[in-house]
Short mmCIF file of N, CA and C in Angstrom, two decimals:
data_model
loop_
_atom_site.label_atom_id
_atom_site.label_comp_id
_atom_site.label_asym_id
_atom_site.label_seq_id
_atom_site.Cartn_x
_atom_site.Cartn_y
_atom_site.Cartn_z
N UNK A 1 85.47 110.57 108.62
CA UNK A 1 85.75 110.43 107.21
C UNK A 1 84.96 111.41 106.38
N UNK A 2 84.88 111.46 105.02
CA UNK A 2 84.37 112.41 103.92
C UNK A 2 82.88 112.07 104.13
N UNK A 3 82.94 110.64 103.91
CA UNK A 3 81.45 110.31 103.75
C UNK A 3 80.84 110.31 105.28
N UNK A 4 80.98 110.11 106.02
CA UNK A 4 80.00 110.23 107.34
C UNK A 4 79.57 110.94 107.54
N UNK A 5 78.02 111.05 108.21
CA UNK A 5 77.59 112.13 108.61
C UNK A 5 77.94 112.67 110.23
N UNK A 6 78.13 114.07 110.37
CA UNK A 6 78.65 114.22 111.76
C UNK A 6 77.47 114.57 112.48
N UNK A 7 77.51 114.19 113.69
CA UNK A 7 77.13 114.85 114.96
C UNK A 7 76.56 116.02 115.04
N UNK A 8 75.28 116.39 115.33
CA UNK A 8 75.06 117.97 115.35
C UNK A 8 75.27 118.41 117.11
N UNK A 9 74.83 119.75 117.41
CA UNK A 9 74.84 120.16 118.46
C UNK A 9 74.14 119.31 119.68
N UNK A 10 72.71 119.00 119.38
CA UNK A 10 72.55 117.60 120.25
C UNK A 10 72.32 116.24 119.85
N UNK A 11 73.70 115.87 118.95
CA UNK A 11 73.82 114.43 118.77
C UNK A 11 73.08 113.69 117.63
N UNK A 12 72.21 115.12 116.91
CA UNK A 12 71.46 114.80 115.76
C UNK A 12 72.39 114.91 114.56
N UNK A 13 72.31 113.56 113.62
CA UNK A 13 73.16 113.30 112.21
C UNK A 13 72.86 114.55 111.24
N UNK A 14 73.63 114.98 111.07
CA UNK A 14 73.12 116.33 109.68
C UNK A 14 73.11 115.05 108.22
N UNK A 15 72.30 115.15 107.22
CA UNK A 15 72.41 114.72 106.71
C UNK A 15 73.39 115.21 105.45
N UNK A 16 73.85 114.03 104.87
CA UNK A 16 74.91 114.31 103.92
C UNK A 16 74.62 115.17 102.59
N UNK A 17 75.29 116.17 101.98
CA UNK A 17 74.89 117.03 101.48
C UNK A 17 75.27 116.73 99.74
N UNK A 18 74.43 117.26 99.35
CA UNK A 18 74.31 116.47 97.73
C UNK A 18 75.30 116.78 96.76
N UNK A 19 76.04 116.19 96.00
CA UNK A 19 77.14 116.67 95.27
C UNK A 19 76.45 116.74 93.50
N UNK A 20 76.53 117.85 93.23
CA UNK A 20 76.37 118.03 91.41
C UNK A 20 77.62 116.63 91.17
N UNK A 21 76.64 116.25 89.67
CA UNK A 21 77.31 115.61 89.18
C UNK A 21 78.54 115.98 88.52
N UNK A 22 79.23 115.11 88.38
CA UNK A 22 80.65 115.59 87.22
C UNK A 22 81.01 114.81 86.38
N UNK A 23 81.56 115.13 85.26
CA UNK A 23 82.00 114.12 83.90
C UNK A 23 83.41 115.13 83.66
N UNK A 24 84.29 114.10 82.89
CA UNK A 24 85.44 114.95 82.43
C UNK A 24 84.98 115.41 81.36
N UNK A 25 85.72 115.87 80.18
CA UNK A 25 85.90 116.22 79.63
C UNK A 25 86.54 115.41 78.67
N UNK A 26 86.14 115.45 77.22
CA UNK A 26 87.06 114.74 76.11
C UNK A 26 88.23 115.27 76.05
N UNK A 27 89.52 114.61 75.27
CA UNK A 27 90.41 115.27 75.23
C UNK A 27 90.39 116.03 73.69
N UNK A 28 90.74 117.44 73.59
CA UNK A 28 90.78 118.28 72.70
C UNK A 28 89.49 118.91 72.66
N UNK A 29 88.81 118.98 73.42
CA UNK A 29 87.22 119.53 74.47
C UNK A 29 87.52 121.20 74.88
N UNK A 30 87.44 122.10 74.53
CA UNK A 30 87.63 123.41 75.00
C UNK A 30 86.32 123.68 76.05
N UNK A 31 86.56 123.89 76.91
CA UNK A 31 85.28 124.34 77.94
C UNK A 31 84.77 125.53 77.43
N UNK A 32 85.37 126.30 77.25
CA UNK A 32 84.95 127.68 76.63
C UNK A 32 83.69 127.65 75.51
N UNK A 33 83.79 126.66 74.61
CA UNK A 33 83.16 125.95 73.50
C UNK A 33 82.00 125.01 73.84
N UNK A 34 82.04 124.47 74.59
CA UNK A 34 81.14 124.20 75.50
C UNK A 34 79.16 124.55 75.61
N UNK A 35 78.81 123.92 75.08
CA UNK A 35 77.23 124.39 74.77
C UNK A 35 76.34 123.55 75.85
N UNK A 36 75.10 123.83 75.99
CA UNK A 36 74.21 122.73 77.29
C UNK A 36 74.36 121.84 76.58
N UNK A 37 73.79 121.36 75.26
CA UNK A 37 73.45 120.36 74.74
C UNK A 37 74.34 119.14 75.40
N UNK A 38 75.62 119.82 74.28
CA UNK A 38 76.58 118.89 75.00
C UNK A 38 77.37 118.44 76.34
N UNK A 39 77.01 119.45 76.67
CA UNK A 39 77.34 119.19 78.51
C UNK A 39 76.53 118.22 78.79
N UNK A 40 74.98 118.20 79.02
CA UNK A 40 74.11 117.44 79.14
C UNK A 40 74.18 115.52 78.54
N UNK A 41 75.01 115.61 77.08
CA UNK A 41 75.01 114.83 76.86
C UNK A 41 76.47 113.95 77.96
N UNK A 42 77.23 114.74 77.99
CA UNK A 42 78.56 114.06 78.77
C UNK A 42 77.97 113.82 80.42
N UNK A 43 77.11 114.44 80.82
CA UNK A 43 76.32 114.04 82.01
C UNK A 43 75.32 112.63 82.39
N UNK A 44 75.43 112.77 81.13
CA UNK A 44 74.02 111.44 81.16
C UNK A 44 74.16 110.52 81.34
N UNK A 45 75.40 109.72 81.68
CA UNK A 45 75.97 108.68 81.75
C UNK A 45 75.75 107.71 80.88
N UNK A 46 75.90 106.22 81.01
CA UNK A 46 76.07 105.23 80.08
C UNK A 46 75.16 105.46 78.90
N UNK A 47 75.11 105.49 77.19
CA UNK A 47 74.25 105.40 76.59
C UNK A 47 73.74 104.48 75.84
N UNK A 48 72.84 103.64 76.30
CA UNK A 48 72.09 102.18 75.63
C UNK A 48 72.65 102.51 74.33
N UNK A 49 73.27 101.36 73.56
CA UNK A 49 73.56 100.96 71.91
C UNK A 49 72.69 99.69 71.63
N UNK A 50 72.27 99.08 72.17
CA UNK A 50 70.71 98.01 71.92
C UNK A 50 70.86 96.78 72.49
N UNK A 51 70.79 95.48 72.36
CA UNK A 51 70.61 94.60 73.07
C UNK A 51 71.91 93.91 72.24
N UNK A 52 72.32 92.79 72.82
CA UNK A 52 74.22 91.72 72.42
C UNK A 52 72.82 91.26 71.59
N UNK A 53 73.37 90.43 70.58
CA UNK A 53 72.44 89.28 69.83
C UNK A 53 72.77 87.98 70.13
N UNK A 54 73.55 87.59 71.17
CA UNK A 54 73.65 86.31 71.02
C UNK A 54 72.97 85.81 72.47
N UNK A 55 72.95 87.16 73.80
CA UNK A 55 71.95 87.02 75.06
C UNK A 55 70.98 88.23 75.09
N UNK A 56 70.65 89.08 74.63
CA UNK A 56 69.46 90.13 74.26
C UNK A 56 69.51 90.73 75.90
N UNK A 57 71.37 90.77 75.84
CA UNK A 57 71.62 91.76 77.54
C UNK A 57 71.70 92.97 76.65
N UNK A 58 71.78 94.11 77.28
CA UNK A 58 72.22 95.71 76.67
C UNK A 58 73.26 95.81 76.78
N UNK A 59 73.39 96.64 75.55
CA UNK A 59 75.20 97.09 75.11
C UNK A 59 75.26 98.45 75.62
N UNK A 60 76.24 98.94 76.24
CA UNK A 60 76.14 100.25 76.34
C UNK A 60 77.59 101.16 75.92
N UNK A 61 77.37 102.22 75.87
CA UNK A 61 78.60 103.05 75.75
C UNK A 61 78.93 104.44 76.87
N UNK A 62 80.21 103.90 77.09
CA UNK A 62 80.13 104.89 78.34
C UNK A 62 81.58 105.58 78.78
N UNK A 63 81.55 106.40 78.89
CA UNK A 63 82.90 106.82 80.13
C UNK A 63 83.69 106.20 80.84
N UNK A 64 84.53 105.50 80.23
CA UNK A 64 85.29 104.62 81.41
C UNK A 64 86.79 105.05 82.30
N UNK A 65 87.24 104.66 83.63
CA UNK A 65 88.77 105.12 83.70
C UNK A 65 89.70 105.94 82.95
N UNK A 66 89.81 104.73 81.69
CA UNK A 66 90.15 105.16 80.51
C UNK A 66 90.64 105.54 79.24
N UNK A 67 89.27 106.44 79.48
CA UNK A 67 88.68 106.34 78.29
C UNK A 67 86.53 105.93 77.84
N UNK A 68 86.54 106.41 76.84
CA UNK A 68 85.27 105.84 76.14
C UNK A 68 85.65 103.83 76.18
N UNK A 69 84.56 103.78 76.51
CA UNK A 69 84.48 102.02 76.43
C UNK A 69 83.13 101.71 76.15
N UNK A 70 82.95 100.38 75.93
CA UNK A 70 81.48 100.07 75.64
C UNK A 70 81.63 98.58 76.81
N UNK A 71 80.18 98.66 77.66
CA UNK A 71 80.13 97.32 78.30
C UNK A 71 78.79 96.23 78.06
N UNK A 72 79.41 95.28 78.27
CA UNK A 72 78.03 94.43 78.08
C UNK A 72 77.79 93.37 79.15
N UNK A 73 77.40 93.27 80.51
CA UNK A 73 77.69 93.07 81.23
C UNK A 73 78.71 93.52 82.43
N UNK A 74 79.04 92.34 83.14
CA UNK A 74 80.21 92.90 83.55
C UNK A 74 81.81 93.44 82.46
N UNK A 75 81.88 92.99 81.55
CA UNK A 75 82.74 93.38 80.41
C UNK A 75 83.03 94.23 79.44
N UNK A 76 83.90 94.60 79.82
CA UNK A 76 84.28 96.65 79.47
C UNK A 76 85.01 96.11 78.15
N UNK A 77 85.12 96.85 77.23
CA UNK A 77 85.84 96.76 76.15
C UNK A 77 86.48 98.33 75.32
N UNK A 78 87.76 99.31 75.76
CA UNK A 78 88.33 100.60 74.94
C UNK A 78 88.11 100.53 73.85
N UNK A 79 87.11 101.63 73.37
CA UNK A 79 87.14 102.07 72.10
C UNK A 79 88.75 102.72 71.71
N UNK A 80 89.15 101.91 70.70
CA UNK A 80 90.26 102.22 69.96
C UNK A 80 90.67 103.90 69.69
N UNK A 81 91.67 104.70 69.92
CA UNK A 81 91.76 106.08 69.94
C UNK A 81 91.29 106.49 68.59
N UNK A 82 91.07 105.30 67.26
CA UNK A 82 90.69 106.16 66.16
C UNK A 82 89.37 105.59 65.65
N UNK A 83 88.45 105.73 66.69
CA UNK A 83 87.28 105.52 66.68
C UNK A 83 86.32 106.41 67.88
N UNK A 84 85.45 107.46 67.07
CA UNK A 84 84.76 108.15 67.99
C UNK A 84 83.95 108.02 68.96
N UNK A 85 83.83 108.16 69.96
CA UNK A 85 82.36 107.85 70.19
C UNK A 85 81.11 108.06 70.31
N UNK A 86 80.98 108.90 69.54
CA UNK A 86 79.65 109.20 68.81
C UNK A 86 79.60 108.45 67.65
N UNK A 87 80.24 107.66 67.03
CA UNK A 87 80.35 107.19 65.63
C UNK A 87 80.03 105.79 65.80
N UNK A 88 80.00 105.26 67.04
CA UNK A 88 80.08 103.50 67.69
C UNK A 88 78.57 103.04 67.49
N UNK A 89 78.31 102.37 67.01
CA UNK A 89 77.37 101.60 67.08
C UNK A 89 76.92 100.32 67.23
N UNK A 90 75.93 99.45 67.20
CA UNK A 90 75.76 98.03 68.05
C UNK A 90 76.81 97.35 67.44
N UNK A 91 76.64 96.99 66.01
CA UNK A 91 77.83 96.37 65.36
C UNK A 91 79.24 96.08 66.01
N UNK A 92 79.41 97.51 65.76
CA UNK A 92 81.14 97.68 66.30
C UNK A 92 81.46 97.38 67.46
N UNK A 93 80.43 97.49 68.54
CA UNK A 93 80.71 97.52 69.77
C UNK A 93 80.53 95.53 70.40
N UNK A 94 79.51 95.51 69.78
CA UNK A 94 79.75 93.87 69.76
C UNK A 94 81.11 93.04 69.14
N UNK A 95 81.18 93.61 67.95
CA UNK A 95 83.21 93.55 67.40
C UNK A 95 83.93 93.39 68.74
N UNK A 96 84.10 93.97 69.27
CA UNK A 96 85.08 94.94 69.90
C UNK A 96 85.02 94.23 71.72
N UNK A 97 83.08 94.02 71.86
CA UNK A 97 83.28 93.03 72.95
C UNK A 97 84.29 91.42 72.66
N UNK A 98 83.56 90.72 71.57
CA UNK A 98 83.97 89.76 71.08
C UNK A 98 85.40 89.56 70.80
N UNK A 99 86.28 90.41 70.79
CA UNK A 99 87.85 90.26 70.32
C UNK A 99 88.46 90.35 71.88
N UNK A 100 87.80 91.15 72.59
CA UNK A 100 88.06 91.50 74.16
C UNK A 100 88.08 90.08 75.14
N UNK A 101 86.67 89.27 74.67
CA UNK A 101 86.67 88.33 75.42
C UNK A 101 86.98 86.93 75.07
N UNK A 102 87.88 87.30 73.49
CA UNK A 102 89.00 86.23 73.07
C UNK A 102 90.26 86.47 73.41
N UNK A 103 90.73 88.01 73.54
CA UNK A 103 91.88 88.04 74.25
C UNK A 103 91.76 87.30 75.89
N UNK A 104 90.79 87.64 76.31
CA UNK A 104 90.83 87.31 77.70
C UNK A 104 90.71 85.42 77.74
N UNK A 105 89.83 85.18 76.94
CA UNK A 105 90.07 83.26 76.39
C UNK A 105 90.98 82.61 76.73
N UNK A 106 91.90 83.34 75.83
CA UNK A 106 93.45 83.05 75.44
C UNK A 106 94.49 83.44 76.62
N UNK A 107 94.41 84.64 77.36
CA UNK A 107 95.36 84.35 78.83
C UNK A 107 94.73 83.61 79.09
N UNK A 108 93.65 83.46 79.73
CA UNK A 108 93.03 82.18 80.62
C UNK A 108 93.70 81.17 80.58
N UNK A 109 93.90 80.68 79.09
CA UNK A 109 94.07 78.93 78.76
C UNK A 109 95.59 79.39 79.20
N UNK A 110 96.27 80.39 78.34
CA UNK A 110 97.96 80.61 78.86
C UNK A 110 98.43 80.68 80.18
N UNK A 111 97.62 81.12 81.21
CA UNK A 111 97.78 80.37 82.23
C UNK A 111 97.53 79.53 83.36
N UNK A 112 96.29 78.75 82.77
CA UNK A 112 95.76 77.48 82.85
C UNK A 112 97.37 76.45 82.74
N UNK A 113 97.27 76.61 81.32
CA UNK A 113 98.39 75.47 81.06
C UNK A 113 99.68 75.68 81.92
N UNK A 114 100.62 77.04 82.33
CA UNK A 114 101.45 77.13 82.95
C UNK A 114 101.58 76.93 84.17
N UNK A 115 100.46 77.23 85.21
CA UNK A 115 100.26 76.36 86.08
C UNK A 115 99.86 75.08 86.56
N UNK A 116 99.50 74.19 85.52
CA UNK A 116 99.31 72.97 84.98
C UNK A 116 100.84 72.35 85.81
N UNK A 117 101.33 72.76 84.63
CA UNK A 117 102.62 72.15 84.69
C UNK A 117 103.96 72.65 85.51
N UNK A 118 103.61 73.48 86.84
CA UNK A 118 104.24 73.90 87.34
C UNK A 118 103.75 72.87 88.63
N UNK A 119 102.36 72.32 88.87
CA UNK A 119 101.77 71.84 89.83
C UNK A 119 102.54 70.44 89.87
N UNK A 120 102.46 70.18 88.17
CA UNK A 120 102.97 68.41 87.99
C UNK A 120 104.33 68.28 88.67
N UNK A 121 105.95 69.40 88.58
CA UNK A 121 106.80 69.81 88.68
C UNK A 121 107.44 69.49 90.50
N UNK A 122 106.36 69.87 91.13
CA UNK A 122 106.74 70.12 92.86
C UNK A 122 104.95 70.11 93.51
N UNK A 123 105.26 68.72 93.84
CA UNK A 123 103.55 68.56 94.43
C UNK A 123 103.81 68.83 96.05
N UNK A 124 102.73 69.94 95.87
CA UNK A 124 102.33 70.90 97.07
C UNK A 124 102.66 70.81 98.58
N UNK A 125 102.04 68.80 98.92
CA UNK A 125 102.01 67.86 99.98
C UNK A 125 103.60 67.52 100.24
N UNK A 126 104.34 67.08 99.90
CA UNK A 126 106.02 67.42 99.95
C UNK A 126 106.25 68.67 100.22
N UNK A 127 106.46 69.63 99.71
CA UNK A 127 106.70 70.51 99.82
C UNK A 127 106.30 71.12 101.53
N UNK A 128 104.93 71.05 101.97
CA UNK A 128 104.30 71.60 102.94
C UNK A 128 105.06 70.24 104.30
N UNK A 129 105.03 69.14 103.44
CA UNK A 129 105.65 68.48 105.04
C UNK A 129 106.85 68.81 105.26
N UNK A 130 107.89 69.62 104.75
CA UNK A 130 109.40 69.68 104.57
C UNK A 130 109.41 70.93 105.79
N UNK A 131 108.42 72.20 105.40
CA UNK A 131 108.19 73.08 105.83
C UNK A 131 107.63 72.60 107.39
N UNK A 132 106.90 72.01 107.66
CA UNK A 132 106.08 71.62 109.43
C UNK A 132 107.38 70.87 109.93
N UNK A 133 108.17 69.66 109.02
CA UNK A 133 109.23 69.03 109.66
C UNK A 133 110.30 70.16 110.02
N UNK A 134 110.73 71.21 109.48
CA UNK A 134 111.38 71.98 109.83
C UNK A 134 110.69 72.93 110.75
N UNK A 135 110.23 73.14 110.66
CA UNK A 135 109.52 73.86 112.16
C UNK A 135 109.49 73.15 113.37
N UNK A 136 109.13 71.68 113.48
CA UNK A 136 108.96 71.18 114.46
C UNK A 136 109.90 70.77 115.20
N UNK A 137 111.51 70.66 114.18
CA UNK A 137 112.93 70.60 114.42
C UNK A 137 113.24 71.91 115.43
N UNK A 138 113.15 73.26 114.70
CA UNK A 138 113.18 74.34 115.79
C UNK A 138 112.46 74.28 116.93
N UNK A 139 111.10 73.80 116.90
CA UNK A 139 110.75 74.20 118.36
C UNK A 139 110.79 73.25 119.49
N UNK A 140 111.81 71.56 118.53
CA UNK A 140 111.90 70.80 119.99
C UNK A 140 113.60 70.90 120.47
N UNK A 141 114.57 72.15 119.52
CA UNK A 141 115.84 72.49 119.62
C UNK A 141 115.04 73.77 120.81
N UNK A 142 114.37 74.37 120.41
CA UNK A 142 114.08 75.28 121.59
C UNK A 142 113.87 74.85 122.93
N UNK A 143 113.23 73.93 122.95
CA UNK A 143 112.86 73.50 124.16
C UNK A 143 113.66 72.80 124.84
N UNK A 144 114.59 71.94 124.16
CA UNK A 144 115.71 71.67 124.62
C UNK A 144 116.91 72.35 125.35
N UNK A 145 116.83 73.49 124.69
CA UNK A 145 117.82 74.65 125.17
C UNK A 145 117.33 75.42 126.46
N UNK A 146 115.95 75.23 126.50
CA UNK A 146 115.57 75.46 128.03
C UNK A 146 115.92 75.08 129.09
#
């Protein structure tokens, strides 16, 4: 594979060889235009925005799939396309967690309740003996036919 290390001439591992980092690029980003500063800054990965106020975890802002996102925990939240991110700050980004993890609230309960009532509908235990009784029909017609 990519990542393994191979075999040398007598059986000694070469060790794996170091890769420069990489960051994309913003979109509407000319490379040409391109200064250290800012290279450096798109390198640096996640950048602390300060602590949530309601658990004093860190907020951060970062590079995501994508897009710019901000996480706070395990929980990613897209900065909106008309919002920079250099312009984001604790405020907003706490906004922005908080609406994220009411959308996510709200499927939860939406399908909480739909499987609720899909369970009440066709209980499981019926269902599963219908399935073994029919199986057990085929394999004593099989044996019969032997």
């Amino acid at each position: 594979g990519k990542g393994k290390a191979k075999a040398g001439a007598k059986g000694r591992k070469k060790a794996p060889k170091e890769k420069p980092p990489r960051a994309p690029l913003p979109k509407g980003q000319d490379l040409a235009v391109l200064d250290l500063a800012a290279a450096l800054k798109l390198l640096a990965g996640p950048q602390p925005l300060g602590l949530h106020p309601t658990d004093q975890q860190p907020v951060f802002l970062q590079s995501g799939r994508f897009g710019p996102c901000v996480r706070h925990g395990e929980r990613l939240a897209s900065l909106p396309k008309s919002v920079a991110p250099d312009m984001v700050d604790l405020a907003q980004a706490v906004e922005l967690l908080t609406k994220k993890a009411a959308r996510e609230a709200a499927k939860a309960a939406k399908y909480a309740s739909t499987s609720a009532s899909v369970t009440t509908t066709a209980p499981p235990v019926a269902l599963s003996a219908t399935v073994a009784g029919k199986s057990r029909a085929k394999a004593k017609s099989k044996k019969e036919a032997k």
